[in-house]
Amino acid sequence: MAILSSNYSLESTYSLESTYSLDSIGLHTGLIKCPNCGQFHSNAMAPHGHAVWADMPKDTVDLTQDLIKMGVYSSEVVDLAKTLTENQLKVSLSQFFRDSLFERSASRNRLILEQPDLEQPDYELNSSNLVDRLCLEVVQEAGGIQAAFAAAFGDRQGELFENTIKTGKFNRRQFLARVLTVAALIMLTNCQKDNTADLTSDSPNDLAQKLEKNQLKIGFMPVTCATPIIMSQPLGFYEKYGLKVELVKMQNWAQVRDAAIAGELDAYHMIAAMPLAISLGLGSARFPIKLASIENINGNAMTAAIKHKNKVKSAANLKGFTIAIPFIYSMNNLLLRYYLAAGGVNPDRDVKLVVLTPADMVIKLANGEIDAMMCPGPFNQTAVAEKLGFIHILSSEIWPGHPCCCLATGQPWIEENPTTFRALNKAIIDGCNYASQSQHRPEIARAIAAPEYLNQPESLVKAVLTGSFEDGLGNTHNVRDRIDFDPYPWKSFSYWITTQFQRWNLMPSNVDHEAIADEVFLTGLARHLAKKLGQTPPTVILRKEQLKYDQFDPTDPESYLQGQIKKHGF
């Protein structure tokens, strides 16, 4: 009955713990769902008859406590869970004491840890007040902060931590959750191996044998934001990981959304806000979409009609304009609204926003149906080249490093094709790293400008990718990061997006920003795969985001939102 393994260690469990989570464990059937193969395996502890379990606690963590008392879990599992919990307390206490010394704020709004212990798993940074909740119980157990400091880093450390785990409600639940996780991870040792770990060394034919499917259809919009998804075909990144990909050119973002919900294709190029909106059922049926990795950061611009070249100097001058955006649930819309509001322009009252494809934006800019457009490349450069408009502001000036587009897949597809999904995500992460290097941009521009992809003049695509471009006002600019490529899906991106969904009444006001981000953004897996590729991704999931007019602190998204509304009136 006991869950045993002779093939595990503290180090390996940390690695596993960052890949698997309690979300993948289903005790309601006495089974454990494997995130690699998507199937349920026996947890080796459920009796054949269900009646015995009928009166057991329904809460998973409470159930774990009863199972420990019943002797279901081996001492190895319990001891390892205890060690993990104590190590978490050590790191948390170091931060807690440091903050207590240097922070003067009574509310102790903790700064985001920029350099945590590299071995600490993601969930230790998920909650803005997790450190406080963990450590206050230690302080209470010790009888004060000074006593806690002395005991935590002295001879009484083991006793203090053990007592805190026993008596502190929050720490106790942390420990019990770890027992369940460790047990599941040990059970999954034989099937947890990353089947794509050696995908850079095998031949394409060998790789194909390891995948659930190797022929994929991926939908994309023909814009420069899709660079990693597009370039990975002609430059061989898909083939490198055993994949044969057919790229399917989509007509608009609504078509992308509908195809994803219907499961028509395998994966999709989406705007970063779309997986959140679709998963929440905003503007469409609710369907679980996962954001696997970010395709590009920055990359958009606002272009105004040439007739306004002597009039538009700031957001305030856009009042009364008809402005085109590509999709309601898009970064284009949210960044535009942010920019307008900061200039005193109410985007719901003082301008008219219309949804158009980027290609149609250029046509309607030419015939005077719109005054400006907030869109991706190369269509801003198309308007400049045809002397139809001028670039008023780059999106990188509104929010440097903002997420733009992403690789997205449906949750059911991931469960059916976990190894293929990892291979695909690796190809995109690898491609992003290649595209991030300036010397490769001209080559990439040539590759993706082709008729089957963007079908645009190479010179215009190159202008966007290299950041050397004309603005339509007689100026030449060199902005290296006009578009850039960083695949890491910061969860603070998600937090900001959902605050703006709230701000503009695109979703209900009662929002759990953390839960939504955890559900949609596969940050831990993206980090894991990047490390497999020899990259050095961030070790935290949140960061403070510096925008043009303010700083977003993801530890307090509601205060940020209310501050925006109070300052601008909307």
XYZ file of C-alpha atoms in Angstrom:
570
model
C 0.000 0.000 0.000
C 2.856 2.385 0.704
C 4.153 4.498 -2.148
C 7.853 3.796 -2.447
C 10.631 4.553 -4.885
C 14.338 3.982 -4.822
C 14.834 6.330 -7.743
C 14.185 9.822 -6.443
C 16.033 12.634 -4.719
C 15.337 16.078 -3.313
C 16.870 17.682 -6.406
C 14.863 15.595 -8.848
C 11.654 16.226 -6.933
C 12.195 19.995 -7.119
C 12.503 19.615 -10.878
C 9.408 17.441 -11.090
C 7.453 19.693 -8.758
C 7.967 22.620 -11.126
C 6.607 20.561 -14.031
C 3.604 18.899 -12.368
C 1.007 20.435 -10.106
C -1.958 19.452 -7.946
C -4.173 20.366 -10.904
C -3.112 17.145 -12.611
C -4.009 14.916 -9.661
C -7.516 13.489 -9.462
C -8.275 11.585 -6.262
C -11.980 11.468 -7.019
C -11.341 8.284 -8.975
C -8.324 7.071 -7.058
C -6.233 7.843 -10.119
C -3.444 10.219 -10.997
C -3.585 12.035 -14.295
C -0.244 12.044 -16.053
C 0.487 15.401 -17.717
C 2.795 13.690 -20.203
C 0.511 11.011 -21.612
C -2.814 12.486 -20.522
C -4.013 9.157 -19.122
C -4.991 8.193 -15.562
C -2.743 5.738 -13.756
C -3.531 3.794 -10.595
C -2.238 5.596 -7.542
C -1.649 2.236 -5.871
C -3.614 3.262 -2.814
C -7.306 3.259 -3.687
C -9.117 0.085 -2.583
C -11.115 -1.823 -5.138
C -14.375 -0.893 -3.469
C -15.500 2.728 -3.526
C -17.699 2.497 -0.427
C -14.749 2.866 1.951
C -14.058 6.302 0.470
C -17.597 7.615 0.596
C -17.209 9.360 3.952
C -13.684 10.633 3.384
C -13.060 14.414 3.200
C -13.883 15.924 -0.172
C -11.121 18.538 0.084
C -7.980 17.026 -1.457
C -5.605 18.391 1.188
C -7.845 17.327 4.086
C -8.068 13.894 2.512
C -4.282 13.714 2.404
C -4.120 14.300 6.152
C -6.434 11.347 6.747
C -4.426 9.177 4.369
C -1.252 9.914 6.325
C -2.988 8.794 9.515
C -4.114 5.627 7.739
C -0.505 4.866 6.798
C -1.177 5.068 3.074
C 1.916 7.178 2.432
C 5.365 5.840 3.182
C 7.714 7.587 5.597
C 9.923 8.457 2.625
C 7.105 10.461 1.046
C 6.226 12.255 4.275
C 9.860 13.029 5.099
C 10.556 14.385 1.634
C 7.453 16.581 1.769
C 8.571 17.851 5.173
C 12.045 18.660 3.838
C 10.571 20.586 0.906
C 8.301 22.543 3.244
C 11.136 23.368 5.634
C 13.322 24.537 2.759
C 10.482 26.774 1.624
C 10.300 28.229 5.121
C 14.030 28.930 5.177
C 13.896 30.907 1.950
C 10.682 32.674 2.966
C 12.058 33.635 6.385
C 15.188 35.131 4.851
C 13.007 37.336 2.665
C 10.601 38.082 5.508
C 13.311 39.245 7.887
C 14.994 41.293 5.179
C 11.738 42.999 4.292
C 10.943 43.584 7.961
C 14.236 45.413 8.353
C 14.067 47.529 5.226
C 10.374 48.049 4.492
C 8.649 50.849 6.369
C 5.180 50.337 4.951
C 2.724 49.082 7.565
C 0.977 47.003 4.962
C 4.286 45.317 4.063
C 3.602 45.228 0.335
C 6.379 42.837 -0.482
C 8.673 43.593 -3.397
C 8.857 40.920 -6.042
C 11.876 38.701 -5.562
C 14.145 39.305 -8.531
C 16.739 36.693 -7.580
C 15.192 33.844 -5.591
C 16.824 30.531 -4.856
C 17.041 28.908 -8.268
C 15.806 25.611 -6.870
C 12.519 27.019 -5.633
C 9.516 25.931 -7.750
C 7.133 28.371 -9.379
C 4.254 28.149 -6.951
C 6.342 29.721 -4.204
C 6.100 32.978 -6.114
C 2.481 32.686 -7.166
C 0.906 34.535 -4.263
C 1.758 38.114 -3.363
C 1.388 37.435 0.369
C 2.625 33.841 0.497
C 5.844 34.780 2.312
C 3.918 36.717 4.950
C 1.387 33.930 5.491
C 4.103 31.323 5.884
C 6.324 33.351 8.158
C 3.770 34.940 10.453
C 2.903 31.466 11.731
C 6.585 30.858 12.461
C 6.783 34.155 14.367
C 3.660 33.242 16.320
C 5.030 29.801 17.174
C 8.358 31.274 18.321
C 6.742 34.017 20.408
C 7.899 37.056 18.470
C 9.977 38.153 15.512
C 13.282 38.284 17.399
C 12.737 34.844 18.901
C 11.763 33.523 15.471
C 14.935 34.934 13.932
C 17.110 33.376 16.640
C 15.411 29.994 16.438
C 15.114 29.818 12.662
C 18.831 30.283 12.151
C 20.038 28.539 15.299
C 19.994 25.165 16.988
C 16.191 25.147 17.410
C 15.518 25.387 13.691
C 14.277 21.816 13.238
C 12.030 21.959 16.288
C 10.582 25.333 15.295
C 9.788 24.276 11.757
C 8.297 20.946 12.818
C 6.032 22.616 15.373
C 4.973 25.265 12.864
C 4.045 22.611 10.318
C 1.965 20.847 12.963
C 0.163 23.873 14.445
C 0.109 26.508 11.721
C -2.961 26.056 9.545
C -1.416 27.565 6.426
C 1.944 25.792 6.740
C 0.145 22.556 7.524
C -1.814 22.777 4.293
C 1.378 23.584 2.401
C 2.956 20.436 3.830
C -0.071 18.246 3.093
C -0.243 19.537 -0.450
C 3.387 18.583 -0.864
C 2.748 15.074 0.453
C 0.159 14.592 -2.247
C 2.391 16.112 -4.917
C 5.482 14.129 -3.929
C 3.495 10.882 -3.872
C 2.149 11.580 -7.330
C 5.542 12.550 -8.675
C 7.198 9.416 -7.369
C 4.416 7.347 -8.912
C 5.024 9.094 -12.225
C 8.785 8.548 -12.222
C 8.577 5.924 -14.940
C 6.499 8.066 -17.297
C 7.571 11.602 -16.387
C 10.670 11.628 -18.555
C 10.661 14.495 -21.055
C 10.513 12.606 -24.318
C 11.750 15.718 -26.111
C 14.855 16.059 -23.927
C 17.134 14.795 -26.690
C 15.250 16.301 -29.612
C 18.288 18.299 -30.658
C 20.418 15.194 -31.218
C 18.111 12.680 -32.907
C 17.489 12.680 -36.641
C 14.089 13.968 -37.861
C 13.035 10.408 -38.762
C 13.908 9.166 -35.275
C 12.108 12.079 -33.682
C 8.931 11.396 -35.603
C 8.743 7.951 -33.991
C 8.589 9.538 -30.515
C 5.694 11.879 -31.254
C 1.977 11.147 -30.987
C 1.673 12.873 -34.361
C 4.288 14.593 -36.462
C 2.169 16.203 -39.167
C 0.563 19.373 -37.857
C -1.592 22.202 -39.129
C -0.931 25.571 -37.512
C -3.049 28.636 -38.155
C -1.406 32.032 -38.499
C -2.260 35.592 -39.397
C 0.033 37.057 -42.093
C 1.719 39.714 -39.942
C 5.290 40.102 -38.681
C 4.151 39.182 -35.171
C 3.874 35.599 -36.440
C 7.581 35.539 -37.278
C 8.615 32.533 -35.111
C 5.693 30.393 -36.268
C 6.292 31.263 -39.926
C 10.103 31.220 -40.058
C 10.273 27.860 -38.294
C 9.068 26.230 -41.510
C 11.491 27.631 -44.139
C 14.403 27.807 -41.678
C 13.953 24.218 -40.489
C 13.049 24.587 -36.820
C 9.995 22.353 -37.103
C 11.960 19.682 -38.940
C 14.670 19.890 -36.278
C 12.145 18.575 -33.757
C 10.615 15.916 -35.988
C 7.602 17.941 -37.125
C 6.076 18.392 -40.555
C 3.978 21.534 -40.396
C 1.417 22.930 -42.779
C 0.899 26.622 -42.100
C -2.695 27.691 -42.662
C -3.186 31.361 -43.458
C -6.170 32.778 -41.570
C -8.292 35.746 -42.641
C -8.987 37.414 -39.286
C -8.715 36.866 -35.552
C -12.342 35.818 -35.177
C -11.635 32.966 -37.588
C -8.607 31.972 -35.500
C -10.731 31.968 -32.342
C -13.544 29.946 -33.892
C -11.140 27.412 -35.398
C -9.478 26.931 -32.016
C -12.776 26.341 -30.241
C -13.833 23.879 -32.947
C -10.474 22.100 -32.806
C -9.980 22.464 -36.545
C -6.192 22.828 -36.374
C -3.448 21.669 -34.035
C -2.051 24.985 -32.841
C -2.539 28.672 -33.431
C -0.880 32.026 -33.674
C -2.897 34.234 -31.307
C -2.715 37.688 -29.796
C -1.571 37.264 -26.180
C -4.917 38.409 -24.773
C -6.894 35.849 -26.790
C -6.158 32.663 -24.796
C -7.296 34.507 -21.674
C -10.487 35.758 -23.317
C -11.381 32.397 -24.871
C -10.648 30.483 -21.670
C -12.909 32.893 -19.780
C -15.655 32.781 -22.410
C -15.370 36.476 -23.243
C -16.945 37.235 -26.601
C -17.258 33.545 -27.453
C -18.003 30.128 -26.062
C -15.757 29.212 -23.173
C -12.955 26.856 -24.167
C -9.652 26.027 -22.404
C -6.790 27.519 -24.398
C -3.208 27.437 -23.130
C -0.621 30.093 -23.875
C 2.484 27.993 -24.485
C 5.026 30.728 -25.184
C 5.215 34.325 -26.323
C 6.042 34.765 -30.005
C 7.033 38.407 -29.984
C 7.185 41.451 -27.771
C 6.454 44.967 -29.068
C 5.827 45.006 -32.830
C 2.777 47.262 -33.275
C 2.361 50.934 -34.094
C -0.297 53.571 -34.504
C -0.375 55.037 -37.992
C -2.482 58.107 -38.730
C -3.750 59.270 -42.118
C -1.337 61.598 -43.869
C -3.944 64.376 -43.826
C -3.439 64.604 -40.069
C 0.359 64.916 -40.147
C 0.400 68.474 -38.818
C -2.350 67.864 -36.281
C -1.482 64.736 -34.322
C 1.198 65.324 -31.708
C -0.293 63.471 -28.743
C -3.186 61.252 -27.705
C -5.333 64.315 -27.025
C -5.246 65.161 -30.743
C -6.940 61.858 -31.589
C -10.269 62.949 -30.149
C -13.036 62.434 -32.699
C -11.010 59.963 -34.771
C -12.178 56.658 -36.170
C -9.422 54.218 -35.268
C -9.078 50.635 -36.483
C -8.001 47.736 -34.282
C -7.649 44.066 -35.325
C -9.683 42.478 -32.512
C -11.546 43.503 -29.363
C -9.575 41.142 -27.124
C -6.198 42.249 -28.428
C -3.110 43.966 -27.107
C -3.691 46.558 -29.823
C -7.027 47.518 -28.287
C -5.775 47.503 -24.698
C -2.631 49.513 -25.444
C -4.580 51.994 -27.544
C -7.126 52.485 -24.778
C -4.354 52.933 -22.217
C -2.681 55.568 -24.418
C -5.909 57.427 -25.166
C -7.047 57.469 -21.543
C -3.731 58.891 -20.370
C -4.264 61.712 -22.852
C -7.720 62.473 -21.519
C -9.554 60.754 -24.371
C -12.317 58.334 -23.414
C -11.970 55.417 -25.863
C -15.658 54.530 -25.500
C -16.981 58.043 -25.993
C -14.454 60.349 -27.648
C -13.320 58.102 -30.521
C -14.862 55.383 -32.653
C -13.074 52.033 -32.596
C -13.700 49.650 -35.485
C -12.425 46.101 -35.999
C -10.680 45.466 -39.320
C -8.024 43.144 -40.678
C -4.637 44.858 -41.101
C -4.915 44.676 -44.892
C -8.358 46.309 -44.818
C -7.026 49.007 -42.511
C -4.660 50.213 -45.225
C -7.465 50.272 -47.795
C -9.807 52.226 -45.539
C -7.020 54.595 -44.510
C -6.575 55.338 -48.211
C -10.251 56.037 -48.876
C -10.742 58.087 -45.723
C -13.023 55.694 -43.834
C -10.639 55.618 -40.871
C -8.317 58.249 -39.433
C -5.776 55.945 -37.828
C -4.954 52.310 -37.202
C -3.309 50.422 -34.353
C -1.874 47.398 -36.084
C 1.113 45.084 -36.536
C 3.768 45.162 -39.213
C 4.341 45.414 -41.987
C 1.102 47.303 -42.617
C 2.272 50.474 -40.908
C 5.192 50.513 -43.326
C 2.821 49.786 -46.201
C 0.887 52.952 -45.363
C 4.124 54.928 -45.155
C 5.494 53.518 -48.420
C 2.273 54.366 -50.241
C 2.226 57.838 -48.656
C -1.115 57.136 -47.020
C -0.064 57.717 -43.443
C 2.661 58.348 -40.897
C 3.719 56.475 -37.793
C 2.551 58.415 -34.744
C 3.793 56.093 -31.987
C 5.257 52.606 -31.636
C 3.658 50.217 -29.187
C 7.099 49.780 -27.612
C 6.878 53.437 -26.582
C 3.611 52.755 -24.756
C 4.816 49.620 -22.975
C 8.414 48.573 -23.644
C 8.572 44.791 -23.811
C 4.829 44.248 -23.886
C 3.547 40.853 -25.018
C 2.067 40.830 -28.484
C 1.416 37.398 -29.965
C 1.804 33.837 -28.766
C 1.724 30.158 -29.582
C -1.557 28.747 -28.291
C -3.152 25.314 -28.224
C -6.327 23.804 -26.841
C -6.101 21.913 -23.576
C -7.705 18.749 -25.054
C -5.103 18.697 -27.830
C -2.250 18.996 -25.321
C -3.656 16.091 -23.311
C -3.849 13.935 -26.423
C -0.444 14.963 -27.791
C 1.809 15.908 -24.867
C 5.121 14.949 -26.473
C 4.204 16.589 -29.761
C 3.156 19.697 -27.861
C 6.528 19.897 -26.143
C 8.334 19.417 -29.446
C 6.285 22.188 -31.044
C 6.850 24.552 -28.146
C 10.563 23.782 -28.245
C 10.679 24.640 -31.933
C 9.051 28.020 -31.279
C 11.219 28.804 -28.238
C 14.308 27.835 -30.233
C 13.124 29.952 -33.150
C 12.460 32.942 -30.901
C 16.004 32.757 -29.595
C 17.307 32.745 -33.170
C 15.080 35.660 -34.172
C 16.141 37.670 -31.125
C 19.633 38.009 -32.608
C 19.830 41.058 -34.847
C 22.180 39.492 -37.383
C 19.493 36.985 -38.356
C 16.731 39.505 -39.040
C 17.509 40.155 -42.757
C 17.537 36.403 -43.447
C 14.252 35.983 -41.601
C 12.699 38.893 -43.501
C 13.544 37.213 -46.813
C 12.073 33.931 -45.635
C 8.749 35.167 -44.293
C 8.035 37.793 -46.974
C 7.329 35.017 -49.499
C 3.872 34.754 -51.128
C 2.868 31.675 -49.122
C 3.550 33.534 -45.875
C 3.226 37.324 -45.561
C 3.123 38.017 -49.305
C 4.670 41.436 -48.711
C 7.667 43.316 -50.126
C 10.823 42.125 -48.408
C 11.935 45.721 -47.842
C 8.872 46.477 -45.714
C 9.240 43.304 -43.666
C 12.928 44.034 -43.174
C 12.137 47.571 -42.005
C 9.995 46.158 -39.208
C 12.335 43.338 -38.186
C 15.533 45.393 -38.219
C 13.949 48.520 -36.758
C 15.410 50.718 -39.498
C 12.365 52.443 -40.963
C 10.831 55.599 -42.393
C 8.041 57.194 -40.385
C 6.222 59.004 -43.195
C 7.242 62.415 -41.889
C 10.640 62.484 -43.565
C 12.487 60.839 -40.687
C 14.494 57.617 -40.584
C 14.546 55.727 -37.300
C 16.702 52.949 -35.928
C 14.789 51.202 -33.159
C 16.334 47.778 -32.699
C 13.500 46.519 -30.490
C 10.636 47.870 -32.555
C 9.821 44.184 -32.590
C 11.679 41.630 -30.515
C 11.421 37.978 -29.616
C 11.363 36.683 -26.054
C 9.279 33.531 -25.539
C 9.021 33.714 -21.732
C 5.351 34.120 -20.698
C 5.555 36.377 -17.649
C 2.402 35.939 -15.596
C 2.505 39.664 -14.851
C 1.516 40.034 -18.531
C -1.681 38.168 -17.755
C -2.344 40.212 -14.615
C -2.106 43.487 -16.557
C -4.329 42.204 -19.352
C -7.076 41.109 -16.967
C -6.967 44.445 -15.104
C -7.596 46.146 -18.440
C -10.382 43.726 -19.299
C -11.962 44.911 -16.051
C -11.258 48.565 -16.698
C -13.020 48.585 -20.052
C -15.911 46.339 -18.996
C -14.751 43.439 -21.117
C -15.146 41.038 -18.191
C -16.829 40.979 -14.763
C -15.261 43.081 -12.033
C -14.742 40.186 -9.619
C -11.468 38.763 -10.920
C -8.870 36.400 -9.490
C -5.900 37.549 -11.558
C -3.586 34.919 -10.134
C -5.931 32.000 -10.770
C -6.561 33.088 -14.358
C -2.858 33.433 -15.103
C -2.118 30.064 -13.542
C -4.839 28.452 -15.636
C -3.786 29.858 -19.014
C -0.071 30.739 -18.981
C 2.235 27.687 -19.099
C 5.153 29.634 -17.678
C 6.793 26.795 -15.778
C 6.823 24.512 -18.801
C 8.195 27.269 -21.050
C 11.028 27.779 -18.582
C 11.668 24.036 -18.394
C 11.887 23.683 -22.174
C 14.086 26.766 -22.526
C 16.504 25.275 -20.014
C 16.528 22.039 -22.002
C 17.670 24.130 -24.966
C 20.529 25.614 -22.964
C 18.864 28.987 -22.531
C 18.707 30.945 -19.272
C 15.052 31.925 -18.805
C 13.894 33.966 -15.796
C 13.448 32.119 -12.516
C 10.432 34.123 -11.365
C 6.958 34.455 -12.847
C 6.106 38.049 -11.936
C 7.890 41.333 -12.452
C 6.988 44.988 -12.199
C 6.032 46.297 -15.637
C 7.055 49.837 -16.578
C 4.590 51.470 -18.959
C 4.697 54.945 -20.458
C 2.578 56.608 -17.790
C 2.798 54.322 -14.766
C 4.283 51.193 -13.268
C 2.248 48.029 -12.874
C 2.906 46.082 -9.678
C 1.385 42.601 -10.098
C 1.351 42.063 -6.335
C -1.518 44.559 -6.115
C -3.419 44.622 -9.419
C -6.623 45.989 -7.904
C -4.887 49.074 -6.513
C -3.331 49.671 -9.925
C -6.713 49.406 -11.613
C -8.468 51.708 -9.166
C -5.586 54.156 -9.418
C -6.008 54.323 -13.194
C -9.727 54.967 -12.926
C -9.285 57.577 -10.213
C -6.553 59.410 -12.119
C -8.195 59.497 -15.529
C -11.868 59.117 -14.676
C -12.255 55.934 -16.729
